[in-house]
PDB file of N, CA and C in Angstrom:
ATOM      1  N   MET A   1     -16.143  -7.042   8.600  1.00 50.00           N
ATOM      2  CA  MET A   1     -16.867  -7.613   7.500  1.00 50.00           C
ATOM      3  C   MET A   1     -16.779  -9.134   7.607  1.00 50.00           C
ATOM      4  N   SER A   2     -17.885  -9.806   7.417  1.00 54.00           N
ATOM      5  CA  SER A   2     -17.880 -11.258   7.523  1.00 54.00           C
ATOM      6  C   SER A   2     -17.262 -11.876   6.281  1.00 54.00           C
ATOM      7  N   LYS A   3     -16.855 -13.132   6.442  1.00 57.00           N
ATOM      8  CA  LYS A   3     -16.179 -13.812   5.334  1.00 57.00           C
ATOM      9  C   LYS A   3     -17.113 -13.993   4.137  1.00 57.00           C
ATOM     10  N   GLY A   4     -18.376 -14.239   4.362  1.00 53.00           N
ATOM     11  CA  GLY A   4     -19.339 -14.435   3.285  1.00 53.00           C
ATOM     12  C   GLY A   4     -19.523 -13.179   2.459  1.00 53.00           C
ATOM     13  N   LYS A   5     -19.611 -12.024   3.102  1.00 58.00           N
ATOM     14  CA  LYS A   5     -19.775 -10.765   2.364  1.00 58.00           C
ATOM     15  C   LYS A   5     -18.518 -10.436   1.572  1.00 58.00           C
ATOM     16  N   GLU A   6     -17.352 -10.763   2.161  1.00 61.00           N
ATOM     17  CA  GLU A   6     -16.096 -10.483   1.472  1.00 61.00           C
ATOM     18  C   GLU A   6     -15.978 -11.333   0.204  1.00 61.00           C
ATOM     19  N   LEU A   7     -16.331 -12.604   0.287  1.00 58.00           N
ATOM     20  CA  LEU A   7     -16.285 -13.466  -0.886  1.00 58.00           C
ATOM     21  C   LEU A   7     -17.304 -13.020  -1.923  1.00 58.00           C
ATOM     22  N   GLY A   8     -18.447 -12.542  -1.475  1.00 67.00           N
ATOM     23  CA  GLY A   8     -19.470 -12.070  -2.399  1.00 67.00           C
ATOM     24  C   GLY A   8     -19.002 -10.864  -3.198  1.00 67.00           C
ATOM     25  N   SER A   9     -18.294  -9.953  -2.548  1.00 72.00           N
ATOM     26  CA  SER A   9     -17.825  -8.768  -3.261  1.00 72.00           C
ATOM     27  C   SER A   9     -16.751  -9.135  -4.286  1.00 72.00           C
ATOM     28  N   HIS A  10     -15.890 -10.106  -3.959  1.00 70.00           N
ATOM     29  CA  HIS A  10     -14.882 -10.549  -4.924  1.00 70.00           C
ATOM     30  C   HIS A  10     -15.542 -11.240  -6.110  1.00 70.00           C
ATOM     31  N   HIS A  11     -16.564 -12.025  -5.820  1.00 72.00           N
ATOM     32  CA  HIS A  11     -17.286 -12.723  -6.882  1.00 72.00           C
ATOM     33  C   HIS A  11     -17.958 -11.714  -7.803  1.00 72.00           C
ATOM     34  N   GLN A  12     -18.563 -10.694  -7.220  1.00 74.00           N
ATOM     35  CA  GLN A  12     -19.244  -9.676  -8.025  1.00 74.00           C
ATOM     36  C   GLN A  12     -18.239  -8.934  -8.912  1.00 74.00           C
ATOM     37  N   THR A  13     -17.075  -8.632  -8.391  1.00 76.00           N
ATOM     38  CA  THR A  13     -16.041  -7.953  -9.164  1.00 76.00           C
ATOM     39  C   THR A  13     -15.561  -8.832 -10.319  1.00 76.00           C
ATOM     40  N   ALA A  14     -15.378 -10.114 -10.061  1.00 76.00           N
ATOM     41  CA  ALA A  14     -14.929 -11.041 -11.107  1.00 76.00           C
ATOM     42  C   ALA A  14     -15.974 -11.160 -12.208  1.00 76.00           C
ATOM     43  N   VAL A  15     -17.242 -11.232 -11.827  1.00 81.00           N
ATOM     44  CA  VAL A  15     -18.306 -11.355 -12.818  1.00 81.00           C
ATOM     45  C   VAL A  15     -18.398 -10.089 -13.654  1.00 81.00           C
ATOM     46  N   SER A  16     -18.294  -8.918 -13.026  1.00 81.00           N
ATOM     47  CA  SER A  16     -18.388  -7.676 -13.802  1.00 81.00           C
ATOM     48  C   SER A  16     -17.195  -7.535 -14.741  1.00 81.00           C
ATOM     49  N   GLY A  17     -16.007  -7.990 -14.321  1.00 79.00           N
ATOM     50  CA  GLY A  17     -14.834  -7.960 -15.195  1.00 79.00           C
ATOM     51  C   GLY A  17     -15.007  -8.889 -16.379  1.00 79.00           C
ATOM     52  N   SER A  18     -15.604 -10.049 -16.145  1.00 87.00           N
ATOM     53  CA  SER A  18     -15.857 -10.997 -17.235  1.00 87.00           C
ATOM     54  C   SER A  18     -16.856 -10.423 -18.228  1.00 87.00           C
ATOM     55  N   LEU A  19     -17.849  -9.706 -17.720  1.00 91.00           N
ATOM     56  CA  LEU A  19     -18.848  -9.112 -18.605  1.00 91.00           C
ATOM     57  C   LEU A  19     -18.235  -8.038 -19.496  1.00 91.00           C
ATOM     58  N   VAL A  20     -17.273  -7.308 -18.965  1.00 91.00           N
ATOM     59  CA  VAL A  20     -16.593  -6.283 -19.764  1.00 91.00           C
ATOM     60  C   VAL A  20     -15.832  -6.942 -20.914  1.00 91.00           C
ATOM     61  N   VAL A  21     -15.117  -8.029 -20.614  1.00 92.00           N
ATOM     62  CA  VAL A  21     -14.362  -8.732 -21.650  1.00 92.00           C
ATOM     63  C   VAL A  21     -15.321  -9.301 -22.692  1.00 92.00           C
ATOM     64  N   LEU A  22     -16.447  -9.875 -22.242  1.00 94.00           N
ATOM     65  CA  LEU A  22     -17.420 -10.429 -23.185  1.00 94.00           C
ATOM     66  C   LEU A  22     -18.041  -9.350 -24.058  1.00 94.00           C
ATOM     67  N   GLU A  23     -18.307  -8.195 -23.470  1.00 95.00           N
ATOM     68  CA  GLU A  23     -18.887  -7.103 -24.260  1.00 95.00           C
ATOM     69  C   GLU A  23     -17.906  -6.641 -25.343  1.00 95.00           C
ATOM     70  N   LEU A  24     -16.643  -6.462 -24.968  1.00 94.00           N
ATOM     71  CA  LEU A  24     -15.635  -6.025 -25.937  1.00 94.00           C
ATOM     72  C   LEU A  24     -15.406  -7.092 -27.009  1.00 94.00           C
ATOM     73  N   ALA A  25     -15.418  -8.368 -26.602  1.00 95.00           N
ATOM     74  CA  ALA A  25     -15.246  -9.447 -27.575  1.00 95.00           C
ATOM     75  C   ALA A  25     -16.451  -9.510 -28.512  1.00 95.00           C
ATOM     76  N   GLY A  26     -17.641  -9.252 -27.991  1.00 96.00           N
ATOM     77  CA  GLY A  26     -18.835  -9.213 -28.834  1.00 96.00           C
ATOM     78  C   GLY A  26     -18.759  -8.090 -29.853  1.00 96.00           C
ATOM     79  N   ASN A  27     -18.227  -6.958 -29.432  1.00 95.00           N
ATOM     80  CA  ASN A  27     -18.038  -5.843 -30.368  1.00 95.00           C
ATOM     81  C   ASN A  27     -17.043  -6.214 -31.466  1.00 95.00           C
ATOM     82  N   ALA A  28     -15.967  -6.917 -31.088  1.00 95.00           N
ATOM     83  CA  ALA A  28     -14.979  -7.347 -32.081  1.00 95.00           C
ATOM     84  C   ALA A  28     -15.603  -8.342 -33.057  1.00 95.00           C
ATOM     85  N   ALA A  29     -16.447  -9.237 -32.542  1.00 95.00           N
ATOM     86  CA  ALA A  29     -17.123 -10.206 -33.418  1.00 95.00           C
ATOM     87  C   ALA A  29     -18.050  -9.477 -34.385  1.00 95.00           C
ATOM     88  N   ARG A  30     -18.786  -8.499 -33.884  1.00 96.00           N
ATOM     89  CA  ARG A  30     -19.699  -7.737 -34.739  1.00 96.00           C
ATOM     90  C   ARG A  30     -18.924  -6.956 -35.799  1.00 96.00           C
ATOM     91  N   ASP A  31     -17.755  -6.424 -35.437  1.00 95.00           N
ATOM     92  CA  ASP A  31     -16.924  -5.701 -36.408  1.00 95.00           C
ATOM     93  C   ASP A  31     -16.491  -6.605 -37.561  1.00 95.00           C
ATOM     94  N   HIS A  32     -16.328  -7.899 -37.272  1.00 94.00           N
ATOM     95  CA  HIS A  32     -15.930  -8.863 -38.300  1.00 94.00           C
ATOM     96  C   HIS A  32     -17.134  -9.598 -38.886  1.00 94.00           C
ATOM     97  N   LYS A  33     -18.327  -9.064 -38.631  1.00 97.00           N
ATOM     98  CA  LYS A  33     -19.578  -9.605 -39.183  1.00 97.00           C
ATOM     99  C   LYS A  33     -19.797 -11.066 -38.798  1.00 97.00           C
ATOM    100  N   LYS A  34     -19.495 -11.393 -37.542  1.00 96.00           N
ATOM    101  CA  LYS A  34     -19.700 -12.747 -37.023  1.00 96.00           C
ATOM    102  C   LYS A  34     -20.724 -12.691 -35.891  1.00 96.00           C
ATOM    103  N   THR A  35     -21.429 -13.799 -35.692  1.00 96.00           N
ATOM    104  CA  THR A  35     -22.436 -13.840 -34.627  1.00 96.00           C
ATOM    105  C   THR A  35     -21.937 -14.588 -33.403  1.00 96.00           C
ATOM    106  N   ARG A  36     -20.825 -15.289 -33.517  1.00 97.00           N
ATOM    107  CA  ARG A  36     -20.260 -16.031 -32.390  1.00 97.00           C
ATOM    108  C   ARG A  36     -18.926 -15.428 -31.984  1.00 97.00           C
ATOM    109  N   ILE A  37     -18.676 -15.449 -30.683  1.00 96.00           N
ATOM    110  CA  ILE A  37     -17.395 -14.964 -30.159  1.00 96.00           C
ATOM    111  C   ILE A  37     -16.427 -16.144 -30.168  1.00 96.00           C
ATOM    112  N   ILE A  38     -15.301 -15.972 -30.824  1.00 96.00           N
ATOM    113  CA  ILE A  38     -14.250 -16.989 -30.852  1.00 96.00           C
ATOM    114  C   ILE A  38     -13.027 -16.428 -30.126  1.00 96.00           C
ATOM    115  N   PRO A  39     -12.046 -17.276 -29.792  1.00 96.00           N
ATOM    116  CA  PRO A  39     -10.869 -16.778 -29.065  1.00 96.00           C
ATOM    117  C   PRO A  39     -10.169 -15.606 -29.750  1.00 96.00           C
ATOM    118  N   ARG A  40     -10.212 -15.536 -31.067  1.00 96.00           N
ATOM    119  CA  ARG A  40      -9.610 -14.417 -31.794  1.00 96.00           C
ATOM    120  C   ARG A  40     -10.245 -13.098 -31.380  1.00 96.00           C
ATOM    121  N   HIS A  41     -11.576 -13.093 -31.206  1.00 96.00           N
ATOM    122  CA  HIS A  41     -12.273 -11.874 -30.815  1.00 96.00           C
ATOM    123  C   HIS A  41     -11.909 -11.471 -29.381  1.00 96.00           C
ATOM    124  N   VAL A  42     -11.722 -12.468 -28.520  1.00 95.00           N
ATOM    125  CA  VAL A  42     -11.303 -12.176 -27.135  1.00 95.00           C
ATOM    126  C   VAL A  42      -9.917 -11.542 -27.153  1.00 95.00           C
ATOM    127  N   LEU A  43      -9.001 -12.100 -27.949  1.00 95.00           N
ATOM    128  CA  LEU A  43      -7.654 -11.551 -28.038  1.00 95.00           C
ATOM    129  C   LEU A  43      -7.682 -10.110 -28.538  1.00 95.00           C
ATOM    130  N   LEU A  44      -8.437  -9.852 -29.603  1.00 95.00           N
ATOM    131  CA  LEU A  44      -8.505  -8.499 -30.147  1.00 95.00           C
ATOM    132  C   LEU A  44      -9.104  -7.530 -29.134  1.00 95.00           C
ATOM    133  N   ALA A  45     -10.112  -7.983 -28.388  1.00 95.00           N
ATOM    134  CA  ALA A  45     -10.747  -7.129 -27.378  1.00 95.00           C
ATOM    135  C   ALA A  45      -9.762  -6.780 -26.271  1.00 95.00           C
ATOM    136  N   VAL A  46      -9.036  -7.780 -25.793  1.00 94.00           N
ATOM    137  CA  VAL A  46      -8.088  -7.556 -24.689  1.00 94.00           C
ATOM    138  C   VAL A  46      -6.942  -6.662 -25.132  1.00 94.00           C
ATOM    139  N   ARG A  47      -6.388  -6.917 -26.305  1.00 94.00           N
ATOM    140  CA  ARG A  47      -5.228  -6.139 -26.757  1.00 94.00           C
ATOM    141  C   ARG A  47      -5.597  -4.713 -27.152  1.00 94.00           C
ATOM    142  N   ASN A  48      -6.827  -4.482 -27.573  1.00 94.00           N
ATOM    143  CA  ASN A  48      -7.242  -3.125 -27.948  1.00 94.00           C
ATOM    144  C   ASN A  48      -7.609  -2.275 -26.735  1.00 94.00           C
ATOM    145  N   ASP A  49      -7.898  -2.896 -25.604  1.00 93.00           N
ATOM    146  CA  ASP A  49      -8.239  -2.156 -24.394  1.00 93.00           C
ATOM    147  C   ASP A  49      -6.958  -1.910 -23.594  1.00 93.00           C
ATOM    148  N   GLU A  50      -6.718  -0.655 -23.235  1.00 93.00           N
ATOM    149  CA  GLU A  50      -5.462  -0.300 -22.570  1.00 93.00           C
ATOM    150  C   GLU A  50      -5.310  -0.991 -21.219  1.00 93.00           C
ATOM    151  N   GLU A  51      -6.349  -0.930 -20.371  1.00 92.00           N
ATOM    152  CA  GLU A  51      -6.262  -1.520 -19.029  1.00 92.00           C
ATOM    153  C   GLU A  51      -6.170  -3.039 -19.087  1.00 92.00           C
ATOM    154  N   LEU A  52      -7.019  -3.658 -19.894  1.00 92.00           N
ATOM    155  CA  LEU A  52      -6.976  -5.116 -20.010  1.00 92.00           C
ATOM    156  C   LEU A  52      -5.665  -5.572 -20.645  1.00 92.00           C
ATOM    157  N   GLY A  53      -5.151  -4.795 -21.580  1.00 92.00           N
ATOM    158  CA  GLY A  53      -3.881  -5.130 -22.210  1.00 92.00           C
ATOM    159  C   GLY A  53      -2.742  -5.162 -21.204  1.00 92.00           C
ATOM    160  N   LYS A  54      -2.736  -4.202 -20.281  1.00 94.00           N
ATOM    161  CA  LYS A  54      -1.698  -4.185 -19.241  1.00 94.00           C
ATOM    162  C   LYS A  54      -1.891  -5.341 -18.274  1.00 94.00           C
ATOM    163  N   LEU A  55      -3.141  -5.598 -17.885  1.00 92.00           N
ATOM    164  CA  LEU A  55      -3.437  -6.648 -16.916  1.00 92.00           C
ATOM    165  C   LEU A  55      -3.083  -8.025 -17.478  1.00 92.00           C
ATOM    166  N   LEU A  56      -3.368  -8.246 -18.746  1.00 92.00           N
ATOM    167  CA  LEU A  56      -3.168  -9.558 -19.358  1.00 92.00           C
ATOM    168  C   LEU A  56      -2.003  -9.561 -20.352  1.00 92.00           C
ATOM    169  N   SER A  57      -0.997  -8.736 -20.093  1.00 92.00           N
ATOM    170  CA  SER A  57       0.124  -8.615 -21.038  1.00 92.00           C
ATOM    171  C   SER A  57       0.922  -9.906 -21.164  1.00 92.00           C
ATOM    172  N   GLY A  58       1.010 -10.689 -20.108  1.00 92.00           N
ATOM    173  CA  GLY A  58       1.791 -11.923 -20.155  1.00 92.00           C
ATOM    174  C   GLY A  58       0.954 -13.151 -20.436  1.00 92.00           C
ATOM    175  N   VAL A  59      -0.295 -12.969 -20.826  1.00 93.00           N
ATOM    176  CA  VAL A  59      -1.208 -14.086 -21.031  1.00 93.00           C
ATOM    177  C   VAL A  59      -1.258 -14.455 -22.508  1.00 93.00           C
ATOM    178  N   THR A  60      -1.230 -15.755 -22.773  1.00 94.00           N
ATOM    179  CA  THR A  60      -1.401 -16.251 -24.132  1.00 94.00           C
ATOM    180  C   THR A  60      -2.808 -16.815 -24.250  1.00 94.00           C
ATOM    181  N   ILE A  61      -3.565 -16.358 -25.217  1.00 93.00           N
ATOM    182  CA  ILE A  61      -4.924 -16.854 -25.442  1.00 93.00           C
ATOM    183  C   ILE A  61      -4.844 -17.910 -26.541  1.00 93.00           C
ATOM    184  N   ALA A  62      -5.194 -19.156 -26.185  1.00 95.00           N
ATOM    185  CA  ALA A  62      -5.098 -20.268 -27.133  1.00 95.00           C
ATOM    186  C   ALA A  62      -6.000 -20.017 -28.332  1.00 95.00           C
ATOM    187  N   HIS A  63      -5.480 -20.258 -29.521  1.00 94.00           N
ATOM    188  CA  HIS A  63      -6.178 -20.072 -30.798  1.00 94.00           C
ATOM    189  C   HIS A  63      -6.578 -18.619 -31.048  1.00 94.00           C
ATOM    190  N   GLY A  64      -5.893 -17.693 -30.380  1.00 93.00           N
ATOM    191  CA  GLY A  64      -6.206 -16.286 -30.566  1.00 93.00           C
ATOM    192  C   GLY A  64      -5.440 -15.650 -31.708  1.00 93.00           C
ATOM    193  N   GLY A  65      -4.355 -16.281 -32.115  1.00 92.00           N
ATOM    194  CA  GLY A  65      -3.532 -15.705 -33.169  1.00 92.00           C
ATOM    195  C   GLY A  65      -2.636 -14.606 -32.614  1.00 92.00           C
ATOM    196  N   VAL A  66      -2.248 -13.695 -33.465  1.00 91.00           N
ATOM    197  CA  VAL A  66      -1.394 -12.584 -33.053  1.00 91.00           C
ATOM    198  C   VAL A  66      -2.110 -11.271 -33.342  1.00 91.00           C
ATOM    199  N   PHE A  67      -1.740 -10.258 -32.604  1.00 88.00           N
ATOM    200  CA  PHE A  67      -2.319  -8.938 -32.800  1.00 88.00           C
ATOM    201  C   PHE A  67      -1.673  -8.319 -34.031  1.00 88.00           C
ATOM    202  N   PRO A  68      -2.476  -7.835 -34.982  1.00 88.00           N
ATOM    203  CA  PRO A  68      -1.879  -7.279 -36.209  1.00 88.00           C
ATOM    204  C   PRO A  68      -1.090  -6.012 -35.913  1.00 88.00           C
ATOM    205  N   ASN A  69       0.182  -6.036 -36.281  1.00 89.00           N
ATOM    206  CA  ASN A  69       1.039  -4.881 -36.028  1.00 89.00           C
ATOM    207  C   ASN A  69       2.139  -4.863 -37.079  1.00 89.00           C
ATOM    208  N   ILE A  70       2.269  -3.766 -37.794  1.00 89.00           N
ATOM    209  CA  ILE A  70       3.326  -3.601 -38.782  1.00 89.00           C
ATOM    210  C   ILE A  70       4.186  -2.423 -38.342  1.00 89.00           C
ATOM    211  N   ASN A  71       5.465  -2.678 -38.188  1.00 92.00           N
ATOM    212  CA  ASN A  71       6.394  -1.633 -37.788  1.00 92.00           C
ATOM    213  C   ASN A  71       6.428  -0.564 -38.880  1.00 92.00           C
ATOM    214  N   PRO A  72       6.273   0.719 -38.516  1.00 89.00           N
ATOM    215  CA  PRO A  72       6.254   1.790 -39.521  1.00 89.00           C
ATOM    216  C   PRO A  72       7.522   1.842 -40.385  1.00 89.00           C
ATOM    217  N   VAL A  73       8.634   1.357 -39.876  1.00 91.00           N
ATOM    218  CA  VAL A  73       9.881   1.366 -40.636  1.00 91.00           C
ATOM    219  C   VAL A  73       9.754   0.460 -41.864  1.00 91.00           C
ATOM    220  N   LEU A  74       8.947  -0.577 -41.768  1.00 91.00           N
ATOM    221  CA  LEU A  74       8.822  -1.543 -42.855  1.00 91.00           C
ATOM    222  C   LEU A  74       7.834  -1.117 -43.936  1.00 91.00           C
ATOM    223  N   SER A  75       7.006  -0.125 -43.662  1.00 88.00           N
ATOM    224  CA  SER A  75       6.020   0.291 -44.652  1.00 88.00           C
ATOM    225  C   SER A  75       6.688   1.121 -45.746  1.00 88.00           C
ATOM    226  N   PRO A  76       6.149   1.068 -46.967  1.00 88.00           N
ATOM    227  CA  PRO A  76       6.774   1.821 -48.064  1.00 88.00           C
ATOM    228  C   PRO A  76       6.686   3.322 -47.837  1.00 88.00           C
ATOM    229  N   LYS A  77       7.687   4.007 -48.329  1.00 83.00           N
ATOM    230  CA  LYS A  77       7.724   5.462 -48.170  1.00 83.00           C
ATOM    231  C   LYS A  77       6.712   6.107 -49.116  1.00 83.00           C
ATOM    232  N   LYS A  78       6.057   7.144 -48.647  1.00 80.00           N
ATOM    233  CA  LYS A  78       5.091   7.864 -49.464  1.00 80.00           C
ATOM    234  C   LYS A  78       5.826   8.930 -50.271  1.00 80.00           C
ATOM    235  N   THR A  79       5.483   9.048 -51.548  1.00 74.00           N
ATOM    236  CA  THR A  79       6.090  10.065 -52.393  1.00 74.00           C
ATOM    237  C   THR A  79       5.146  11.250 -52.479  1.00 74.00           C
ATOM    238  N   ALA A  80       5.723  12.430 -52.582  1.00 64.00           N
ATOM    239  CA  ALA A  80       4.922  13.650 -52.604  1.00 64.00           C
ATOM    240  C   ALA A  80       4.186  13.805 -53.925  1.00 64.00           C
ATOM    241  N   GLU A  81       4.845  13.461 -55.019  1.00 62.00           N
ATOM    242  CA  GLU A  81       4.249  13.671 -56.336  1.00 62.00           C
ATOM    243  C   GLU A  81       4.342  12.375 -57.132  1.00 62.00           C
ATOM    244  N   LYS A  82       3.229  11.960 -57.698  1.00 59.00           N
ATOM    245  CA  LYS A  82       3.218  10.742 -58.504  1.00 59.00           C
ATOM    246  C   LYS A  82       3.396  11.107 -59.964  1.00 59.00           C
ATOM    247  N   SER A  83       4.241  10.353 -60.634  1.00 59.00           N
ATOM    248  CA  SER A  83       4.438  10.595 -62.063  1.00 59.00           C
ATOM    249  C   SER A  83       3.314   9.898 -62.831  1.00 59.00           C
ATOM    250  N   PRO A  84       2.894  10.477 -63.958  1.00 62.00           N
ATOM    251  CA  PRO A  84       1.830   9.835 -64.734  1.00 62.00           C
ATOM    252  C   PRO A  84       2.321   8.498 -65.265  1.00 62.00           C
ATOM    253  N   LYS A  85       1.462   7.489 -65.165  1.00 67.00           N
ATOM    254  CA  LYS A  85       1.847   6.158 -65.603  1.00 67.00           C
ATOM    255  C   LYS A  85       1.683   6.034 -67.113  1.00 67.00           C
ATOM    256  N   GLU A  86       2.668   5.407 -67.726  1.00 66.00           N
ATOM    257  CA  GLU A  86       2.599   5.150 -69.158  1.00 66.00           C
ATOM    258  C   GLU A  86       1.959   3.780 -69.352  1.00 66.00           C
ATOM    259  N   PRO A  87       1.206   3.617 -70.431  1.00 63.00           N
ATOM    260  CA  PRO A  87       0.617   2.305 -70.679  1.00 63.00           C
ATOM    261  C   PRO A  87       1.699   1.269 -70.925  1.00 63.00           C
ATOM    262  N   LYS A  88       1.462   0.041 -70.450  1.00 69.00           N
ATOM    263  CA  LYS A  88       2.461  -0.999 -70.592  1.00 69.00           C
ATOM    264  C   LYS A  88       2.551  -1.516 -72.018  1.00 69.00           C
ATOM    265  N   SER A  89       1.459  -1.515 -72.728  1.00 69.00           N
ATOM    266  CA  SER A  89       1.505  -1.984 -74.116  1.00 69.00           C
ATOM    267  C   SER A  89       0.959  -0.873 -75.019  1.00 69.00           C
ATOM    268  N   PRO A  90       1.510  -0.768 -76.208  1.00 68.00           N
ATOM    269  CA  PRO A  90       1.014   0.290 -77.104  1.00 68.00           C
ATOM    270  C   PRO A  90      -0.413  -0.022 -77.552  1.00 68.00           C
ATOM    271  N   THR A  91      -1.177   1.024 -77.739  1.00 68.00           N
ATOM    272  CA  THR A  91      -2.565   0.857 -78.193  1.00 68.00           C
ATOM    273  C   THR A  91      -2.575   0.656 -79.696  1.00 68.00           C
ATOM    274  N   LYS A  92      -3.495  -0.138 -80.162  1.00 67.00           N
ATOM    275  CA  LYS A  92      -3.630  -0.388 -81.604  1.00 67.00           C
ATOM    276  C   LYS A  92      -4.341   0.752 -82.266  1.00 67.00           C
ATOM    277  N   ALA A  93      -3.870   1.153 -83.425  1.00 59.00           N
ATOM    278  CA  ALA A  93      -4.459   2.289 -84.140  1.00 59.00           C
ATOM    279  C   ALA A  93      -5.575   1.871 -85.050  1.00 59.00           C
TER     280      ALA A  93
END
């Protein structure tokens, strides 16, 4: 294989990978009712995709913020039965 064809195939792979990230970021922007892709949307797209998340696990995206994650241990416990709530102030007769 000649050097020119080899570089062309790498370029094509890089462009198709970039298009995948842009498509996912566009979907994230649309989910947030925005028309422009910002770094936050790129971060959400990368972290929500399993393969891209593994590939870019050590990458920091500037102005991307953090991926929303709440440890289940910190969430309030669910009760099986709710007691009827009493009014806080007495009603006037």
